[in-house]
Short mmCIF file of C-alpha atoms in Angstrom, two decimals:
data_model
loop_
_atom_site.label_atom_id
_atom_site.label_comp_id
_atom_site.label_asym_id
_atom_site.label_seq_id
_atom_site.Cartn_x
_atom_site.Cartn_y
_atom_site.Cartn_z
CA MET A 16 -28.79 4.43 11.11
CA THR A 17 -28.31 1.62 8.60
CA VAL A 18 -26.09 2.31 5.59
CA ASN A 19 -24.81 0.30 2.65
CA ALA A 20 -21.19 -0.80 2.58
CA TYR A 21 -18.77 -3.25 0.97
CA GLY A 22 -16.86 -5.68 3.15
CA ALA A 23 -15.54 -9.21 3.61
CA HIS A 24 -16.51 -11.88 6.14
CA ALA A 25 -13.21 -13.78 5.92
CA GLY A 26 -9.75 -13.36 4.44
CA ASP A 27 -10.36 -15.92 1.74
CA GLN A 28 -13.68 -14.42 0.66
CA PRO A 29 -14.26 -11.55 -1.80
CA LEU A 30 -15.72 -8.26 -0.70
CA GLY A 31 -19.44 -7.89 -1.21
CA PRO A 32 -22.43 -5.76 -0.19
CA ILE A 33 -23.08 -5.52 3.53
CA ALA A 34 -25.41 -3.36 5.65
CA ILE A 35 -23.83 -1.66 8.67
CA THR A 36 -25.12 0.59 11.44
CA ARG A 37 -23.65 3.99 12.24
CA ARG A 38 -24.36 5.74 15.51
CA ALA A 39 -26.35 8.96 15.72
CA PRO A 40 -24.01 11.95 16.07
CA GLY A 41 -23.04 12.75 19.66
CA ALA A 42 -22.36 16.23 20.97
CA HIS A 43 -18.89 16.42 19.40
CA ASP A 44 -19.51 14.25 16.34
CA VAL A 45 -19.65 15.06 12.65
CA GLU A 46 -21.79 12.94 10.33
CA ILE A 47 -20.42 12.72 6.79
CA ASP A 48 -22.11 11.57 3.61
CA ILE A 49 -19.20 9.86 1.87
CA ALA A 50 -18.78 10.90 -1.75
CA PHE A 51 -15.57 9.01 -2.56
CA CYS A 52 -13.16 6.62 -0.87
CA GLY A 53 -9.66 5.83 -2.08
CA VAL A 54 -8.38 2.25 -2.24
CA CYS A 55 -5.09 1.76 -0.40
CA HIS A 56 -2.75 -1.24 -0.71
CA SER A 57 -3.09 -1.68 3.05
CA ASP A 58 -6.83 -2.29 2.52
CA LEU A 59 -5.92 -5.39 0.53
CA HIS A 60 -3.40 -6.61 3.13
CA GLN A 61 -5.90 -6.08 5.93
CA VAL A 62 -9.01 -7.53 4.32
CA ARG A 63 -7.14 -10.67 3.19
CA GLY A 64 -5.64 -11.24 6.63
CA GLU A 65 -2.05 -10.74 5.41
CA TRP A 66 -1.36 -8.50 8.40
CA ALA A 67 -1.94 -9.98 11.83
CA GLY A 68 -5.09 -9.08 13.71
CA THR A 69 -7.74 -8.61 11.05
CA VAL A 70 -11.23 -8.98 12.49
CA TYR A 71 -14.34 -9.67 10.45
CA PRO A 72 -16.59 -8.47 9.03
CA CYS A 73 -13.96 -6.11 7.62
CA VAL A 74 -15.10 -2.95 5.83
CA PRO A 75 -11.91 -1.21 4.63
CA GLY A 76 -11.34 2.37 3.55
CA HIS A 77 -9.44 5.26 5.14
CA GLU A 78 -9.20 7.82 2.33
CA ILE A 79 -12.61 9.37 2.82
CA VAL A 80 -14.04 12.61 1.44
CA GLY A 81 -17.57 13.89 1.47
CA GLN A 82 -20.00 16.46 2.77
CA VAL A 83 -21.12 17.13 6.33
CA SER A 84 -24.74 16.06 6.74
CA ALA A 85 -25.18 16.67 10.50
CA VAL A 86 -23.18 17.93 13.47
CA GLY A 87 -23.46 17.46 17.22
CA ALA A 88 -24.71 20.21 19.51
CA HIS A 89 -21.21 21.24 20.65
CA VAL A 90 -19.45 21.14 17.27
CA ARG A 91 -18.20 24.60 16.30
CA GLY A 92 -15.63 23.97 13.57
CA PHE A 93 -17.88 22.33 10.98
CA ALA A 94 -21.32 22.97 9.53
CA VAL A 95 -23.74 21.06 7.33
CA GLY A 96 -22.59 21.27 3.72
CA ASP A 97 -18.85 21.59 4.43
CA LEU A 98 -16.45 19.50 2.34
CA VAL A 99 -14.39 17.35 4.68
CA GLY A 100 -12.14 14.33 4.85
CA VAL A 101 -11.32 11.49 7.22
CA GLY A 102 -8.01 9.67 7.08
CA CYS A 103 -6.54 6.65 8.80
CA MET A 104 -7.73 7.34 12.35
CA VAL A 105 -10.96 8.26 14.07
CA ASP A 106 -9.80 8.52 17.70
CA SER A 107 -6.84 8.39 20.08
CA CYS A 108 -6.30 8.72 23.83
CA ARG A 109 -6.14 12.56 23.51
CA SER A 110 -3.94 12.94 26.62
CA CYS A 111 -0.52 11.36 25.95
CA PRO A 112 2.61 13.27 24.82
CA ASP A 113 1.98 12.15 21.24
CA CYS A 114 -1.58 13.49 21.20
CA ASP A 115 -0.48 16.68 22.94
CA ALA A 116 2.11 17.18 20.19
CA GLY A 117 -0.50 16.71 17.45
CA LEU A 118 1.02 13.34 16.54
CA GLU A 119 -2.05 11.25 17.27
CA ASN A 120 -0.87 8.73 14.68
CA TYR A 121 1.81 7.55 17.13
CA CYS A 122 -0.53 7.33 20.13
CA ASP A 123 -0.66 3.83 21.63
CA GLY A 124 -4.42 4.32 21.83
CA MET A 125 -4.90 5.37 18.21
CA VAL A 126 -8.16 4.02 16.79
CA GLY A 127 -7.90 3.21 13.10
CA THR A 128 -10.73 4.07 10.77
CA TYR A 129 -11.31 0.35 10.36
CA ASN A 130 -10.25 -2.83 12.15
CA SER A 131 -9.59 -1.12 15.49
CA PRO A 132 -11.23 -2.08 18.80
CA THR A 133 -14.27 -0.10 19.87
CA PRO A 134 -16.72 -0.63 22.74
CA ASP A 135 -19.60 -0.61 20.25
CA ALA A 136 -20.86 -3.64 18.34
CA PRO A 137 -19.43 -5.47 16.52
CA GLY A 138 -16.37 -4.52 18.59
CA HIS A 139 -14.26 -2.96 15.86
CA THR A 140 -14.42 0.01 13.52
CA LEU A 141 -15.64 -0.27 9.93
CA GLY A 142 -14.30 2.06 7.27
CA GLY A 143 -15.03 4.15 4.25
CA TYR A 144 -16.26 1.62 1.70
CA SER A 145 -19.66 2.83 2.88
CA GLU A 146 -22.24 5.56 2.37
CA ARG A 147 -21.80 7.41 5.64
CA ILE A 148 -19.54 7.71 8.67
CA VAL A 149 -19.74 9.46 12.04
CA VAL A 150 -16.47 10.78 13.51
CA ASN A 151 -15.46 12.96 16.45
CA GLU A 152 -14.75 16.49 15.18
CA ARG A 153 -11.09 16.34 16.30
CA TYR A 154 -10.36 13.76 13.57
CA VAL A 155 -12.21 15.47 10.72
CA LEU A 156 -10.20 17.46 8.14
CA ARG A 157 -11.32 20.46 6.15
CA VAL A 158 -11.07 20.18 2.34
CA ARG A 159 -10.37 23.47 0.57
CA HIS A 160 -9.96 22.13 -2.98
CA ASP A 161 -12.54 22.92 -5.63
CA PRO A 162 -15.48 20.49 -5.33
CA SER A 163 -14.77 19.23 -8.85
CA GLN A 164 -11.48 17.79 -7.54
CA LEU A 165 -13.02 15.97 -4.59
CA ALA A 166 -12.55 12.42 -5.88
CA ALA A 167 -8.85 13.05 -6.56
CA VAL A 168 -8.44 14.57 -3.08
CA ALA A 169 -9.45 11.31 -1.37
CA PRO A 170 -6.03 9.57 -1.68
CA LEU A 171 -4.35 12.56 -0.05
CA LEU A 172 -5.81 11.31 3.24
CA CYS A 173 -3.37 8.38 3.22
CA ALA A 174 -1.02 8.38 0.22
CA GLY A 175 -0.58 12.14 0.49
CA ILE A 176 0.10 12.39 4.21
CA THR A 177 2.22 9.22 4.27
CA THR A 178 4.72 10.87 1.93
CA TRP A 179 4.25 14.45 3.17
CA SER A 180 5.12 13.60 6.77
CA PRO A 181 8.68 12.33 6.14
CA LEU A 182 9.31 15.04 3.55
CA ARG A 183 8.45 17.68 6.15
CA HIS A 184 10.12 15.95 9.10
CA TRP A 185 13.42 15.52 7.24
CA GLN A 186 13.11 19.03 5.77
CA ALA A 187 12.86 18.37 2.06
CA GLY A 188 13.06 21.63 0.17
CA PRO A 189 15.36 23.89 -1.85
CA GLY A 190 18.95 22.67 -1.87
CA LYS A 191 17.98 19.09 -0.96
CA ARG A 192 18.18 16.08 -3.26
CA VAL A 193 15.31 13.69 -2.54
CA GLY A 194 14.89 10.18 -3.92
CA ILE A 195 11.45 8.59 -4.26
CA VAL A 196 11.56 4.80 -4.63
CA GLY A 197 8.54 3.33 -6.38
CA ILE A 198 6.08 5.11 -8.67
CA GLY A 199 2.71 3.91 -7.46
CA GLY A 200 -0.05 5.11 -5.17
CA LEU A 201 2.40 6.49 -2.60
CA GLY A 202 5.34 7.22 -4.86
CA HIS A 203 3.49 9.37 -7.36
CA MET A 204 2.36 11.60 -4.49
CA GLY A 205 5.89 11.69 -3.09
CA ILE A 206 7.21 13.00 -6.41
CA LYS A 207 4.53 15.70 -6.65
CA LEU A 208 4.99 16.87 -3.06
CA ALA A 209 8.79 16.83 -3.03
CA ARG A 210 8.83 18.85 -6.26
CA ALA A 211 6.31 21.36 -4.90
CA LEU A 212 8.42 21.76 -1.74
CA GLY A 213 11.34 22.82 -3.92
CA ALA A 214 13.57 19.75 -3.70
CA HIS A 215 15.53 18.20 -6.57
CA VAL A 216 13.62 14.95 -7.12
CA VAL A 217 15.14 11.67 -8.30
CA ALA A 218 12.58 8.94 -8.99
CA PHE A 219 13.55 5.27 -8.90
CA THR A 220 11.60 2.61 -10.76
CA THR A 221 12.19 -0.96 -11.89
CA SER A 222 10.54 -0.21 -15.23
CA GLU A 223 11.87 1.90 -18.09
CA SER A 224 8.26 2.29 -19.23
CA LYS A 225 7.56 4.54 -16.22
CA ARG A 226 10.27 7.09 -17.08
CA ARG A 227 7.97 9.50 -18.92
CA ASP A 228 5.29 9.14 -16.24
CA ALA A 229 7.77 10.02 -13.50
CA GLU A 230 8.99 13.04 -15.43
CA ALA A 231 5.41 14.18 -16.00
CA LEU A 232 4.76 13.88 -12.25
CA GLY A 233 7.67 16.25 -11.58
CA ALA A 234 10.84 14.17 -11.23
CA HIS A 235 14.01 15.98 -12.33
CA GLU A 236 15.79 12.66 -12.87
CA VAL A 237 14.54 9.10 -13.32
CA VAL A 238 16.70 6.06 -12.55
CA VAL A 239 15.84 2.50 -13.54
CA SER A 240 17.01 0.57 -10.50
CA ARG A 241 17.96 -2.49 -12.55
CA ASP A 242 20.54 -0.36 -14.38
CA LEU A 243 23.60 -0.78 -12.15
CA GLU A 244 25.54 1.95 -13.91
CA ALA A 245 22.72 4.46 -13.46
CA MET A 246 22.41 3.50 -9.79
CA ALA A 247 26.15 3.89 -9.24
CA ALA A 248 26.00 7.37 -10.76
CA GLN A 249 23.69 8.42 -7.89
CA GLY A 250 26.11 7.19 -5.21
CA ARG A 251 26.41 9.48 -2.18
CA ARG A 252 24.27 12.17 -3.83
CA LEU A 253 20.97 12.07 -1.96
CA ASP A 254 20.00 13.79 1.29
CA LEU A 255 16.78 11.85 1.76
CA ILE A 256 15.13 8.79 0.25
CA VAL A 257 11.44 8.04 0.76
CA ASN A 258 11.01 4.35 -0.01
CA THR A 259 7.38 3.57 -0.84
CA VAL A 260 7.78 -0.03 -2.05
CA ALA A 261 5.46 -2.46 -0.26
CA ALA A 262 7.43 -5.62 -1.14
CA PRO A 263 10.65 -6.99 0.37
CA HIS A 264 13.76 -5.83 -1.50
CA ASP A 265 17.46 -5.01 -1.15
CA LEU A 266 17.76 -1.85 0.94
CA ASP A 267 21.55 -1.64 0.57
CA ALA A 268 21.19 -0.69 -3.08
CA TYR A 269 19.54 2.56 -1.95
CA LEU A 270 21.41 3.20 1.30
CA SER A 271 24.63 3.55 -0.70
CA LEU A 272 23.07 6.47 -2.57
CA LEU A 273 22.81 8.60 0.57
CA LYS A 274 25.27 11.32 1.48
CA ARG A 275 26.89 11.39 4.91
CA ASP A 276 24.07 11.88 7.45
CA GLY A 277 21.47 11.05 4.83
CA THR A 278 18.32 9.14 5.74
CA MET A 279 16.20 6.54 3.99
CA VAL A 280 12.65 6.45 5.32
CA LEU A 281 10.50 3.36 4.82
CA VAL A 282 6.80 4.10 4.33
CA GLY A 283 5.80 1.02 2.33
CA ALA A 284 4.73 -1.87 4.56
CA PRO A 285 5.42 -5.33 3.04
CA SER A 286 3.66 -8.40 4.39
CA SER A 287 7.07 -10.03 5.08
CA PRO A 288 10.36 -8.39 6.19
CA HIS A 289 13.02 -6.80 4.02
CA PRO A 290 16.42 -8.55 3.96
CA SER A 291 18.55 -6.99 6.70
CA PRO A 292 20.85 -4.23 5.41
CA GLN A 293 24.62 -4.32 5.91
CA VAL A 294 25.66 -2.44 9.04
CA PHE A 295 28.76 -1.01 7.35
CA ASN A 296 26.54 0.69 4.78
CA LEU A 297 25.11 2.69 7.66
CA ILE A 298 28.07 3.36 9.93
CA MET A 299 30.65 4.40 7.33
CA LYS A 300 28.66 7.51 6.40
CA ARG A 301 26.54 7.91 9.54
CA ARG A 302 23.48 7.11 7.45
CA ALA A 303 20.10 6.42 9.03
CA LEU A 304 17.34 3.97 8.20
CA ALA A 305 14.02 5.19 9.54
CA GLY A 306 10.29 4.60 9.34
CA SER A 307 7.31 6.93 9.18
CA MET A 308 3.55 6.39 9.44
CA ILE A 309 0.88 8.77 8.10
CA GLY A 310 0.76 11.99 10.15
CA GLY A 311 -1.10 13.66 12.97
CA ILE A 312 -4.21 15.75 12.46
CA PRO A 313 -2.45 19.17 12.35
CA GLU A 314 0.12 17.85 9.86
CA THR A 315 -2.59 16.28 7.71
CA GLN A 316 -4.50 19.56 7.62
CA GLU A 317 -1.26 21.34 6.68
CA MET A 318 -0.78 18.90 3.81
CA LEU A 319 -4.34 19.35 2.55
CA ASP A 320 -4.02 23.13 2.65
CA PHE A 321 -0.66 23.00 0.83
CA CYS A 322 -2.12 20.76 -1.85
CA ALA A 323 -5.13 23.04 -2.30
CA GLU A 324 -2.84 26.06 -2.64
CA HIS A 325 -0.60 24.31 -5.18
CA GLY A 326 -3.33 22.48 -7.11
CA ILE A 327 -2.05 19.04 -6.12
CA VAL A 328 -4.32 15.98 -6.22
CA ALA A 329 -3.79 12.28 -6.84
CA ASP A 330 -3.93 10.64 -10.26
CA ILE A 331 -6.94 8.36 -9.98
CA GLU A 332 -9.13 5.84 -11.73
CA MET A 333 -12.77 5.87 -10.60
CA ILE A 334 -14.49 2.53 -9.98
CA GLU A 335 -17.86 1.31 -8.82
CA ALA A 336 -18.02 -0.52 -5.51
CA SER A 337 -18.83 -3.76 -7.32
CA GLU A 338 -15.47 -3.54 -9.12
CA ILE A 339 -13.38 -3.61 -5.94
CA ASN A 340 -12.28 -7.25 -6.12
CA ALA A 341 -11.04 -6.83 -9.68
CA ALA A 342 -9.35 -3.61 -8.61
CA TYR A 343 -7.45 -5.48 -5.88
CA GLU A 344 -6.09 -7.92 -8.47
CA ARG A 345 -5.04 -5.08 -10.76
CA MET A 346 -3.41 -3.34 -7.81
CA LEU A 347 -1.33 -6.46 -7.11
CA GLU A 348 -0.22 -6.44 -10.74
CA GLY A 349 0.63 -2.73 -10.65
CA LYS A 350 -2.00 -1.97 -13.27
CA VAL A 351 -3.37 1.29 -11.93
CA LYS A 352 -2.24 4.90 -12.42
CA TYR A 353 -2.10 5.52 -9.58
CA ARG A 354 -4.99 5.16 -7.14
CA PHE A 355 -8.40 3.58 -7.42
CA VAL A 356 -11.24 5.63 -5.93
CA ILE A 357 -14.69 4.23 -5.18
CA ASP A 358 -17.68 6.32 -6.21
CA SER A 359 -19.80 5.92 -3.09
CA ALA A 360 -23.00 6.56 -5.03
CA THR A 361 -22.57 3.04 -6.43
CA LEU A 362 -23.06 1.52 -2.97
CA LYS A 363 -26.83 1.97 -3.20
CA ALA A 364 -28.75 -1.26 -2.57
CA ARG A 365 -30.17 -2.76 -5.72
CA GLY A 366 -33.51 -4.13 -4.66
CA LYS A 367 -32.43 -6.83 -2.21
CA ALA A 368 -31.70 -7.11 1.49
CA LEU A 369 -28.01 -7.02 2.38
CA PRO A 370 -26.14 -9.08 5.00
CA ARG A 371 -25.85 -7.06 8.17
CA ALA A 372 -23.09 -6.03 10.51
CA SER A 373 -23.45 -3.56 13.37
CA MET A 374 -21.07 -0.90 14.64
CA ALA A 375 -20.60 2.60 15.93
CA ASP A 376 -17.39 4.36 14.92
#
């Protein structure tokens, strides 16, 4: 089936309308009419070729929510009309230790929702800046939020799970002091989730103007990282830091805030490396510097269910598909609170033939 999408044909070209082909649902596939798709900072990196390996045409988007429009003959867990989501992956090897553990995100054969190899034309997956997608049922998530919240649920499929996974893995909760570095698309979700899990939340920002926002999101304390006295006052107080900043910066300034055996987890992915931290900042207090990437399917479903139970969604600004290039520029300038979401209804063709690309997910 041919559907409308938005994509780019080269890293130095803007995104524009493109027609793509989705496969007919197979026996274990779920076809989804996409209602909304969140806009992630990694979409920008990928589409502009700032991360190695981008292939074109590139149709980004991995924060997908919508309604099931068809299911394969052997699908039992989903039915037409269900509200569902698709996150950052649409397949994996399904047989390795990672997949067996429900950590498909760490599978060497993980297939990303876009820009991953596939045997179908054009040879790589195309994502959620489109009207429809077809995905194997194993990688489809159930959405239990009220339908009126659906647009604000979309960013949970990346921003939500990217912060939830380290919070759960490093056991954020009552009695723990958790720092969230950066108050943006990822960071604002980190604050909400850490607070809901029962942790004492300390938000770090470079801007005094974000203090009230961070408090409104649920932070117990807000520290302006340029204030050296305020930073020093947090020294050796934190059990866990989730660092969401997607630009190179001084990691030592935050490592020194960890208690003995504390961990700082990097979830932001800059296009160039961070300066290397001082080894003594790690070894003197047995601190750890770690990384974390999204989450597996069971963990993502757990996060969605938790958010539905606690009324947690992202703070969003809705845009039309035609506004995506301007949205990217605003995202680079930090002028969004806190996630753009594309209204997929605005992808409808407007009376002219679109350039074509072909794929099956």
